[in-house]
């Protein structure tokens, strides 16, 4: 039987974050290609189509919209490591799930479009990484197309994110005329060759400096001058500051043509920290070889139309998980069977027999579990609550057919419990017309669809005047409620949210009454 510490040491668990269209899906496929999980050839393009249709059609809505709402977990071997890639959905809209996935990751890869640099959603996701103290690597993608100059991109990272960019590879050839990269660790120059749409691993050739100088000409001289500048500025990968989130190793490449993908994957294996003993709510850490414990970071219902089941995604934090063991759900103290533990590859589910720290399990029909909960064997475990951003969109929901009110109430409660959407109530309207609150607009579509199709309660959403929310406490709540343009609503778990009609108004309230509690972060899950 393998030692959980040895197995943990070879796990690399990370998520890719990016603005839609920066190339996350493409890069994910290329990781699988290089990880050997797609076979040697071509799988890539097909897999992409496959992922869009076959693996995400569990919901009619997804089919209609042609988007993937589910986040999946992909596992593959690379070198002597087991890589767990937590795939956040690539749609245009945010959802809380995207944030939650980061709670299960030990690091992130931030993908930037070379022509666009840091875009709004990248910035938001980056803020979550910072809040959760997750180190990140940066991949500048689409270098095969015209884009910004590399030094300009570095400045942008530094100024916008206040993080020191430390390139590990440096591109030779301007964006649009990408030849290869200089590896700053070894000094070697690697030339790439194109393959059709990158459906096979890109042939690479290590070229000596002399040959490079004669073949690449000016591009070579320019790249070397830039590398010298970086050396002078001391922009070298530094593991300590990387782990502290103060610097980010940068890689240049093109996911489409596979250029630079291998270097990035090597960077993941070399730099992403292996799972460490996870901090518990009481401030101590649970040893990696302690009995099994895991963190629920996402709960998803309705993945299988035939069963309408509910899957809790659990990141293993300690010990060896073995299918069939009886674990305890922290929230209820109840025992449950793990006979139906699964791994997910898109929609394909495989029964998982064993798992180690860093791996992700899907526990089917684990109805007691909510986001932030712990599951464990032996000594109880409880994790600190996960920091989450306050919602940003608010709609009032009413059932259109009043005879379906019971179903509506049940459905809304269930969606709230799952964390699919937040349900806010005010004392006057209560359950009749709660406000649904979300981080991304897509969550409303999902909620509407599910209430109608799963619970038989069609709803109508109407806009509210609110645009921003902050967490508050009981004492501030009564004062805020008495003010104009502010409304304090409650969640089922007792969290109080103050809703404002504009940021301007909120800032004014805060500057007039700095003593009020108005917090951007809301705790999610956990018992504290
Ligand atoms: P996302 O998951 O981050 O949303 O991005 P995705 O991988 O779907 O990529 C978005 C678009 O950018 C796709 O084009 C994809 O082919 C393209 N792309 C990704 N990486 C690169 C790259 O390195 N170079 C270039 N030139 N393009 C890249 P599309 O037209 O939307 O889709 P498709 O018709 O190519 O499938």
Coordinates of C-alpha atoms and ligand atoms in Angstrom, one line a residue:
X1 CA 0.0 0.0 0.0
X2 CA 1.4 3.4 -1.0
X3 CA 2.3 5.9 1.6
X4 CA 0.1 9.0 1.3
X5 CA 3.1 11.2 1.8
X6 CA 5.0 9.7 -1.1
X7 CA 1.9 9.9 -3.3
X8 CA 1.2 13.5 -2.3
X9 CA 4.7 14.4 -3.1
X10 CA 4.1 13.5 -6.8
X11 CA 0.8 15.2 -7.1
X12 CA 0.4 18.5 -8.9
X13 CA -3.1 20.0 -8.5
X14 CA -3.8 23.2 -10.4
X15 CA -6.4 25.2 -12.2
X16 CA -6.2 27.3 -15.4
X17 CA -7.7 30.7 -15.2
X18 CA -8.3 33.1 -18.1
X19 CA -10.6 35.5 -19.7
X20 CA -12.9 33.7 -22.2
X21 CA -11.2 33.1 -25.6
X22 CA -7.6 33.5 -24.2
X23 CA -7.1 29.8 -25.0
X24 CA -7.9 27.8 -21.8
X25 CA -9.7 25.0 -23.6
X26 CA -7.0 24.7 -26.3
X27 CA -4.3 24.7 -23.7
X28 CA -6.1 22.0 -21.6
X29 CA -6.3 19.8 -24.6
X30 CA -2.6 20.3 -25.3
X31 CA -1.7 19.4 -21.8
X32 CA -3.7 16.2 -22.3
X33 CA -1.8 15.6 -25.6
X34 CA 1.6 16.1 -23.9
X35 CA 0.4 14.1 -20.9
X36 CA -0.3 11.2 -23.3
X37 CA -4.0 11.2 -22.2
X38 CA -5.2 11.8 -25.8
X39 CA -3.1 9.2 -27.6
X40 CA -0.2 10.3 -29.7
X41 CA -2.1 12.1 -32.3
X42 CA -4.8 14.3 -33.4
X43 CA -7.1 13.5 -30.5
X44 CA -6.8 17.2 -29.7
X45 CA -9.2 18.7 -32.2
X46 CA -11.6 15.9 -31.9
X47 CA -11.5 16.0 -28.2
X48 CA -12.3 19.7 -28.3
X49 CA -15.4 19.0 -30.3
X50 CA -16.1 16.1 -28.1
X51 CA -15.8 18.2 -25.0
X52 CA -18.1 20.8 -26.4
X53 CA -20.8 18.3 -27.4
X54 CA -20.5 14.9 -25.8
X55 CA -19.1 15.7 -22.4
X56 CA -21.2 18.6 -21.5
X57 CA -24.6 17.8 -22.7
X58 CA -25.9 16.8 -19.3
X59 CA -28.1 19.8 -19.3
X60 CA -30.4 20.8 -22.2
X61 CA -29.4 24.4 -21.6
X62 CA -25.8 23.6 -22.2
X63 CA -26.8 22.1 -25.5
X64 CA -28.9 25.0 -26.5
X65 CA -26.2 27.5 -25.7
X66 CA -23.3 25.3 -26.7
X67 CA -21.4 26.1 -23.6
X68 CA -19.9 24.1 -20.8
X69 CA -21.2 24.9 -17.4
X70 CA -19.7 22.0 -15.6
X71 CA -16.2 22.1 -14.3
X72 CA -14.4 18.9 -14.7
X73 CA -11.3 17.4 -13.3
X74 CA -8.7 15.9 -15.6
X75 CA -6.0 13.6 -14.3
X76 CA -3.0 12.5 -16.3
X77 CA 0.6 11.3 -15.7
X78 CA 3.5 13.5 -16.7
X79 CA 7.1 12.6 -16.0
X80 CA 6.9 10.9 -12.7
X81 CA 4.0 13.0 -11.5
X82 CA 0.3 12.7 -11.3
X83 CA -1.2 16.0 -12.6
X84 CA -4.7 17.0 -11.6
X85 CA -6.0 19.7 -13.8
X86 CA -9.1 21.4 -12.4
X87 CA -10.9 22.7 -15.4
X88 CA -13.0 25.8 -14.8
X89 CA -15.7 26.4 -17.4
X90 CA -14.7 28.4 -20.4
X91 CA -17.9 30.4 -20.9
X92 CA -18.2 34.1 -21.0
X93 CA -19.8 34.4 -17.7
X94 CA -18.6 33.9 -14.2
X95 CA -20.2 31.7 -11.7
X96 CA -19.3 31.0 -8.2
X97 CA -18.1 27.6 -9.2
X98 CA -15.1 29.2 -10.9
X99 CA -14.1 30.7 -7.6
X100 CA -14.7 27.5 -5.7
X101 CA -12.5 25.4 -7.9
X102 CA -9.6 27.6 -6.8
X103 CA -10.2 26.4 -3.3
X104 CA -9.2 23.0 -4.3
X105 CA -6.1 24.0 -6.3
X106 CA -2.5 24.4 -5.1
X107 CA -1.6 26.7 -7.9
X108 CA -3.0 28.3 -11.0
X109 CA -1.9 28.9 -14.6
X110 CA -3.0 32.3 -15.8
X111 CA -3.5 32.3 -19.6
X112 CA -3.1 35.7 -21.3
X113 CA -3.9 36.5 -24.9
X114 CA -0.7 38.1 -26.2
X115 CA -2.7 40.8 -28.0
X116 CA -4.9 41.6 -25.1
X117 CA -2.9 41.2 -22.0
X118 CA -4.8 41.3 -18.7
X119 CA -8.5 41.3 -19.3
X120 CA -11.2 42.0 -16.7
X121 CA -12.0 38.4 -15.9
X122 CA -8.4 37.5 -15.5
X123 CA -8.0 40.2 -13.0
X124 CA -11.0 39.0 -11.0
X125 CA -9.8 35.5 -10.9
X126 CA -6.3 36.7 -10.0
X127 CA -7.8 38.5 -7.0
X128 CA -9.3 35.2 -5.9
X129 CA -5.9 33.6 -6.2
X130 CA -4.4 36.4 -4.1
X131 CA -7.2 36.1 -1.5
X132 CA -6.6 32.4 -1.3
X133 CA -2.9 32.7 -1.4
X134 CA -2.5 30.5 -4.5
X135 CA 0.7 31.0 -6.4
X136 CA 0.4 31.2 -10.2
X137 CA 2.3 30.7 -13.4
X138 CA 1.6 32.9 -16.4
X139 CA 1.3 31.6 -19.9
X140 CA 1.3 34.3 -22.7
X141 CA -0.6 32.5 -25.4
X142 CA -1.2 33.1 -29.1
X143 CA 2.3 34.2 -29.8
X144 CA 1.8 32.9 -33.4
X145 CA -0.3 36.0 -34.0
X146 CA 0.4 39.7 -33.9
X147 CA 0.3 41.0 -30.3
X148 CA 2.0 43.2 -27.7
X149 CA 5.7 43.3 -27.3
X150 CA 7.0 40.9 -24.6
X151 CA 8.5 43.6 -22.4
X152 CA 5.2 45.6 -22.6
X153 CA 3.3 42.5 -21.4
X154 CA 5.7 42.1 -18.4
X155 CA 5.1 45.8 -17.5
X156 CA 1.4 45.2 -17.7
X157 CA 1.6 42.2 -15.3
X158 CA 3.7 44.1 -12.9
X159 CA 1.6 47.3 -12.9
X160 CA -1.9 45.7 -12.9
X161 CA -1.3 42.8 -10.6
X162 CA 1.5 44.2 -8.6
X163 CA 3.4 40.9 -9.0
X164 CA 6.9 40.6 -10.3
X165 CA 7.0 38.7 -13.7
X166 CA 9.9 36.4 -14.0
X167 CA 10.1 34.8 -17.4
X168 CA 11.4 31.3 -17.6
X169 CA 11.2 31.2 -21.4
X170 CA 11.8 34.1 -23.7
X171 CA 10.4 34.3 -27.2
X172 CA 12.5 34.6 -30.3
X173 CA 10.6 36.2 -33.1
X174 CA 7.9 38.9 -32.8
X175 CA 4.3 37.9 -32.1
X176 CA 3.1 36.6 -35.4
X177 CA 6.5 35.3 -36.4
X178 CA 7.3 33.0 -33.5
X179 CA 10.4 30.9 -34.0
X180 CA 11.2 29.4 -30.6
X181 CA 12.1 30.2 -27.1
X182 CA 15.3 30.7 -25.1
X183 CA 15.1 28.8 -21.8
X184 CA 16.5 31.2 -19.2
X185 CA 17.2 28.4 -16.8
X186 CA 19.5 26.5 -19.2
X187 CA 20.3 29.2 -21.8
X188 CA 19.4 26.7 -24.5
X189 CA 17.5 27.8 -27.6
X190 CA 14.6 25.6 -28.8
X191 CA 13.2 26.1 -32.3
X192 CA 9.7 24.9 -32.9
X193 CA 8.1 23.6 -36.0
X194 CA 4.4 23.9 -36.9
X195 CA 2.1 20.9 -37.2
X196 CA -1.3 21.1 -38.7
X197 CA -3.4 22.9 -36.1
X198 CA -1.1 21.5 -33.5
X199 CA -2.8 18.1 -33.6
X200 CA 0.5 16.4 -32.9
X201 CA 3.3 17.2 -30.5
X202 CA 5.3 20.1 -32.0
X203 CA 8.7 19.0 -33.2
X204 CA 11.4 20.8 -31.3
X205 CA 15.0 21.2 -32.1
X206 CA 17.7 22.5 -29.8
X207 CA 19.8 24.9 -31.8
X208 CA 23.3 26.2 -30.9
X209 CA 23.7 30.0 -30.4
X210 CA 25.9 30.3 -33.5
X211 CA 23.4 28.5 -35.7
X212 CA 20.5 30.5 -34.2
X213 CA 22.3 33.7 -34.8
X214 CA 22.7 32.9 -38.5
X215 CA 19.3 31.4 -39.0
X216 CA 17.1 33.8 -36.9
X217 CA 19.1 37.0 -37.6
X218 CA 17.7 40.1 -36.0
X219 CA 15.1 38.2 -34.0
X220 CA 17.9 36.4 -32.3
X221 CA 19.8 39.6 -31.5
X222 CA 16.7 41.3 -30.1
X223 CA 15.7 38.4 -28.0
X224 CA 19.2 38.1 -26.5
X225 CA 19.3 41.8 -25.7
X226 CA 16.0 41.5 -23.9
X227 CA 17.3 38.4 -22.0
X228 CA 20.4 40.4 -21.0
X229 CA 18.1 43.2 -19.7
X230 CA 16.1 40.7 -17.7
X231 CA 19.3 39.3 -16.2
X232 CA 20.4 42.8 -15.2
X233 CA 17.0 43.5 -13.6
X234 CA 17.3 40.2 -11.8
X235 CA 14.0 39.0 -13.2
X236 CA 14.8 35.4 -12.5
X237 CA 12.4 32.7 -11.3
X238 CA 12.4 32.6 -7.5
X239 CA 10.6 29.8 -5.8
X240 CA 10.2 31.6 -2.5
X241 CA 8.5 34.7 -3.9
X242 CA 6.5 32.6 -6.4
X243 CA 5.0 30.5 -3.5
X244 CA 4.3 33.7 -1.6
X245 CA 2.4 35.1 -4.7
X246 CA 4.9 37.9 -5.1
X247 CA 6.3 36.8 -8.4
X248 CA 5.0 34.8 -11.3
X249 CA 7.1 32.6 -13.7
X250 CA 6.2 33.6 -17.2
X251 CA 6.1 31.3 -20.3
X252 CA 5.6 32.3 -23.9
X253 CA 3.9 30.1 -26.4
X254 CA 1.0 29.2 -28.6
X255 CA -1.4 26.6 -27.5
X256 CA -2.8 26.2 -31.0
X257 CA 0.5 25.3 -32.5
X258 CA 1.8 23.6 -29.3
X259 CA 4.8 25.9 -29.2
X260 CA 6.0 26.2 -25.6
X261 CA 3.4 23.9 -24.2
X262 CA 5.9 21.3 -23.0
X263 CA 8.0 24.0 -21.2
X264 CA 4.9 25.1 -19.4
X265 CA 4.0 21.6 -18.4
X266 CA 7.5 21.1 -17.2
X267 CA 7.1 24.3 -15.2
X268 CA 3.9 23.0 -13.6
X269 CA 5.7 19.9 -12.5
X270 CA 8.8 21.7 -11.3
X271 CA 7.2 24.7 -9.7
X272 CA 3.6 23.9 -8.6
X273 CA 3.9 22.9 -4.9
X274 CA 2.9 19.3 -4.0
X275 CA -0.1 19.1 -1.6
X276 CA 0.9 20.2 1.9
X277 CA -0.8 19.4 5.2
X278 CA -4.0 21.4 5.0
X279 CA -4.8 23.9 7.6
X280 CA -7.8 23.2 9.9
X281 CA -10.2 25.6 11.4
X282 CA -8.4 25.5 14.8
X283 CA -5.2 26.6 13.1
X284 CA -3.4 23.3 13.3
X285 CA -2.6 21.2 10.2
X286 CA -3.7 17.7 9.4
X287 CA -0.7 15.5 8.5
X288 CA -0.7 14.1 5.0
X289 CA -0.6 10.6 6.4
X290 CA -3.4 11.1 8.9
X291 CA -6.6 9.2 8.1
X292 CA -8.5 10.3 5.1
X293 CA -10.0 13.8 5.0
X294 CA -11.3 15.9 2.2
X295 CA -12.7 19.4 1.4
X296 CA -16.0 19.7 -0.5
X297 CA -15.4 22.5 -2.9
X298 CA -18.3 22.1 -5.3
X299 CA -21.7 20.4 -5.3
X300 CA -23.4 19.8 -8.5
X301 CA -26.9 18.4 -9.2
X302 CA -28.6 17.1 -12.2
X303 CA -25.5 15.8 -14.1
X304 CA -27.2 12.6 -15.0
X305 CA -30.7 13.2 -16.3
X306 CA -31.8 9.7 -15.6
X307 CA -31.0 9.9 -12.0
X308 CA -31.0 13.6 -11.1
X309 CA -28.2 12.8 -8.8
X310 CA -26.1 15.1 -6.8
X311 CA -22.3 15.0 -6.8
X312 CA -20.1 16.5 -4.2
X313 CA -16.6 17.2 -5.5
X314 CA -14.0 16.6 -2.8
X315 CA -10.4 17.4 -2.8
X316 CA -8.5 14.8 -0.8
X317 CA -6.5 16.6 1.9
X318 CA -5.0 13.7 3.9
X319 CA -4.6 10.0 3.9
X320 CA -5.5 7.3 1.4
X321 CA -9.0 7.2 0.1
X322 CA -10.3 3.8 -0.7
X323 CA -13.6 3.3 -2.3
X324 CA -16.2 1.8 0.0
X325 CA -14.8 3.2 3.2
X326 CA -17.3 4.8 5.6
X327 CA -16.6 8.5 6.1
X328 CA -18.2 11.1 8.3
X329 CA -19.8 14.3 7.0
X330 CA -18.7 17.1 9.3
X331 CA -21.8 19.2 9.2
X332 CA -24.2 16.5 10.3
X333 CA -21.8 14.1 12.0
X334 CA -23.5 11.4 9.9
X335 CA -21.7 8.5 8.4
X336 CA -22.0 7.8 4.7
X337 CA -20.8 5.2 2.3
X338 CA -18.3 6.0 -0.5
X339 CA -19.3 3.1 -2.6
X340 CA -20.1 5.4 -5.5
X341 CA -17.0 7.5 -5.5
X342 CA -16.0 8.5 -9.0
X343 CA -13.5 10.4 -11.0
X344 CA -14.7 12.6 -13.8
X345 CA -13.4 13.2 -17.2
X346 CA -15.9 15.4 -18.7
X347 CA -19.0 13.4 -18.6
X348 CA -17.2 10.1 -18.5
X349 CA -17.3 8.8 -15.0
X350 CA -15.0 6.1 -13.8
X351 CA -15.2 4.5 -10.5
X352 CA -12.2 5.5 -8.4
X353 CA -10.7 2.8 -6.3
X354 CA -8.2 4.9 -4.4
X355 CA -7.0 8.5 -4.2
X356 CA -4.4 10.5 -2.4
X357 CA -3.9 14.1 -1.2
X358 CA -4.3 16.5 -4.2
X359 CA -6.7 14.2 -6.0
X360 CA -10.4 15.0 -6.6
X361 CA -13.3 12.6 -6.0
X362 CA -16.9 12.9 -7.1
X363 CA -19.1 11.5 -4.3
X364 CA -22.5 10.6 -5.7
X365 CA -25.7 11.3 -3.7
X366 CA -23.8 12.7 -0.8
X367 CA -26.8 14.8 0.2
X368 CA -25.4 16.0 3.5
X369 CA -22.5 17.8 1.9
X370 CA -22.2 21.4 1.2
X371 CA -19.4 23.6 -0.2
X372 CA -16.8 24.2 2.5
X373 CA -17.6 21.0 4.4
X374 CA -15.1 18.5 5.5
X375 CA -15.4 14.7 5.2
X376 CA -13.2 12.5 7.2
X377 CA -12.4 9.2 8.7
X378 CA -11.2 8.9 12.3
X379 CA -10.2 12.1 14.1
X380 CA -12.7 14.8 13.0
X381 CA -11.6 17.5 10.6
X382 CA -13.0 21.0 10.0
X383 CA -11.6 23.5 7.5
X384 CA -11.6 27.3 7.8
X385 CA -14.5 28.8 5.8
X386 CA -13.6 29.7 2.2
X387 CA -13.4 33.3 1.4
X388 CA -15.8 34.3 -1.4
X389 CA -16.7 37.6 -3.0
X390 CA -20.0 39.2 -2.4
X391 CA -22.5 38.7 -5.2
X392 CA -22.8 41.3 -7.9
X393 CA -26.1 40.6 -9.6
X394 CA -29.6 40.7 -8.0
X395 CA -32.9 39.6 -9.4
X396 CA -36.2 39.2 -7.7
X397 CA -37.8 35.7 -8.3
X398 CA -41.5 35.0 -8.3
X399 CA -43.2 31.7 -9.2
X400 CA -45.5 32.3 -12.2
X401 CA -48.0 29.7 -11.2
X402 CA -49.0 30.2 -7.6
X403 CA -50.1 26.6 -7.3
X404 CA -46.5 25.6 -7.6
X405 CA -45.4 27.7 -4.7
X406 CA -44.4 24.6 -2.6
X407 CA -42.2 23.3 -5.4
X408 CA -40.7 26.8 -5.8
X409 CA -39.8 27.0 -2.1
X410 CA -38.2 23.6 -2.1
X411 CA -36.3 24.3 -5.3
X412 CA -35.0 27.7 -4.1
X413 CA -33.9 26.2 -0.8
X414 CA -32.1 23.4 -2.6
X415 CA -30.3 25.7 -5.0
X416 CA -29.2 27.9 -2.1
X417 CA -27.9 24.9 -0.2
X418 CA -25.9 23.7 -3.2
X419 CA -24.5 27.2 -3.6
X420 CA -25.8 27.3 -7.2
X421 CA -27.2 30.7 -6.4
X422 CA -27.6 32.8 -3.3
X423 CA -31.1 33.4 -1.9
X424 CA -31.6 36.6 0.0
X425 CA -34.8 37.3 1.9
X426 CA -36.2 40.4 3.5
X427 CA -38.5 40.3 6.5
X428 CA -41.5 41.6 4.6
X429 CA -41.5 39.5 1.5
X430 CA -39.9 36.4 2.9
X431 CA -40.3 33.3 0.7
X432 CA -42.8 34.9 -1.6
X433 CA -40.3 36.8 -3.6
X434 CA -36.8 36.3 -2.6
X435 CA -33.9 38.0 -4.3
X436 CA -31.6 35.7 -6.1
X437 CA -28.0 36.9 -6.0
X438 CA -25.1 35.7 -8.1
X439 CA -21.5 36.4 -9.1
X440 CA -22.3 35.8 -12.7
X441 CA -25.4 36.2 -14.8
X442 CA -25.3 32.7 -16.1
X443 CA -26.2 31.5 -12.6
X444 CA -29.7 33.0 -13.1
X445 CA -30.2 31.0 -16.3
X446 CA -29.2 27.9 -14.6
X447 CA -31.4 28.6 -11.6
X448 CA -34.4 29.4 -13.8
X449 CA -33.9 26.3 -15.9
X450 CA -33.5 24.0 -13.0
X451 CA -36.5 25.4 -11.1
X452 CA -38.7 24.8 -14.0
X453 CA -37.3 21.5 -15.2
X454 CA -36.2 19.8 -12.0
X455 CA -38.7 21.2 -9.5
X456 CA -41.7 22.0 -11.8
X457 CA -41.7 25.6 -10.7
X458 CA -41.5 28.1 -13.5
X459 CA -40.3 31.5 -12.4
X460 CA -40.2 35.1 -13.5
X461 CA -37.2 37.2 -12.7
X462 CA -37.5 41.0 -12.3
X463 CA -34.7 43.4 -12.0
X464 CA -33.9 45.1 -8.7
X465 CA -32.3 48.5 -8.2
X466 CA -29.3 46.9 -6.5
X467 CA -25.9 46.7 -8.0
X468 CA -23.5 46.0 -5.2
X469 CA -23.5 44.1 -1.9
X470 CA -21.3 43.9 1.2
X471 CA -21.5 41.6 4.2
X472 CA -22.5 43.3 7.4
X473 CA -23.3 42.4 11.0
X474 CA -26.4 42.7 13.1
X475 CA -25.3 45.9 14.7
X476 CA -24.7 47.7 11.4
X477 CA -27.7 46.1 9.8
X478 CA -30.3 48.0 11.7
X479 CA -28.6 51.3 11.0
X480 CA -28.1 50.5 7.4
X481 CA -31.7 49.5 7.0
X482 CA -32.9 52.8 8.1
X483 CA -30.9 54.6 5.4
X484 CA -32.2 55.4 1.9
X485 CA -31.0 53.4 -1.0
X486 CA -29.8 50.5 1.2
X487 CA -31.5 47.2 2.0
X488 CA -30.2 44.6 4.3
X489 CA -31.2 41.0 3.5
X490 CA -30.4 37.7 5.1
X491 CA -29.2 34.4 3.9
X492 CA -30.5 31.2 5.3
X493 CA -27.2 30.7 7.2
X494 CA -27.6 34.0 8.9
X495 CA -25.2 36.0 6.7
X496 CA -26.4 39.6 6.4
X497 CA -25.9 41.4 3.1
X498 CA -26.3 45.1 2.7
X499 CA -27.4 45.9 -0.9
X500 CA -26.7 49.3 -2.4
X501 CA -28.1 50.9 -5.6
X502 CA -24.7 52.1 -6.6
X503 CA -21.1 52.0 -5.6
X504 CA -21.1 55.7 -5.3
X505 CA -23.8 55.5 -2.7
X506 CA -22.1 52.8 -0.8
X507 CA -18.8 54.7 -0.8
X508 CA -20.7 57.7 0.5
X509 CA -22.4 55.8 3.3
X510 CA -19.1 54.4 4.3
X511 CA -17.3 57.7 4.3
X512 CA -20.1 59.2 6.4
X513 CA -20.2 56.2 8.8
X514 CA -16.7 54.6 8.7
X515 CA -17.6 52.6 11.8
X516 CA -20.1 50.4 9.9
X517 CA -19.2 46.9 9.0
X518 CA -19.2 46.5 5.2
X519 CA -17.0 43.6 4.0
X520 CA -16.3 42.6 0.4
X521 CA -15.6 39.0 1.3
X522 CA -18.3 36.7 2.5
X523 CA -17.3 33.5 4.2
X524 CA -18.6 30.4 2.4
X525 CA -19.3 27.0 4.0
X526 CA -17.5 25.8 7.1
X527 CA -19.1 25.9 10.4
X528 CA -17.6 29.1 11.7
Ligands
LIG1 P1 -11.2 29.6 -23.9 O1 -11.3 28.2 -23.5 O2 -10.2 30.3 -23.1 O3 -12.4 30.3 -24.1 O4 -10.5 29.6 -25.3 P2 -10.3 28.5 -26.5 O5 -9.3 27.5 -26.1 O6 -11.7 28.0 -26.8 O7 -9.8 29.4 -27.6 C1 -10.5 30.5 -28.2 C2 -10.1 30.8 -29.6 O8 -8.7 31.1 -29.7 C3 -10.3 29.5 -30.5 O9 -10.6 30.0 -31.8 C4 -8.9 28.9 -30.5 O10 -8.6 28.1 -31.6 C5 -8.0 30.2 -30.5 N1 -6.7 29.9 -30.0 C6 -6.3 29.3 -28.8 N2 -5.0 29.2 -28.7 C7 -4.5 29.9 -29.7 C8 -3.1 30.2 -30.1 O11 -2.2 29.8 -29.5 N3 -3.0 30.8 -31.3 C9 -4.1 31.2 -32.1 N4 -3.9 31.9 -33.2 N5 -5.4 31.0 -31.7 C10 -5.5 30.3 -30.5 P3 -12.1 29.9 -32.3 O12 -12.0 30.5 -33.7 O13 -13.0 30.4 -31.3 O14 -12.4 28.3 -32.4 P4 -11.9 27.3 -33.4 O15 -12.7 27.5 -34.6 O16 -10.4 27.5 -33.7 O17 -12.1 26.0 -32.8

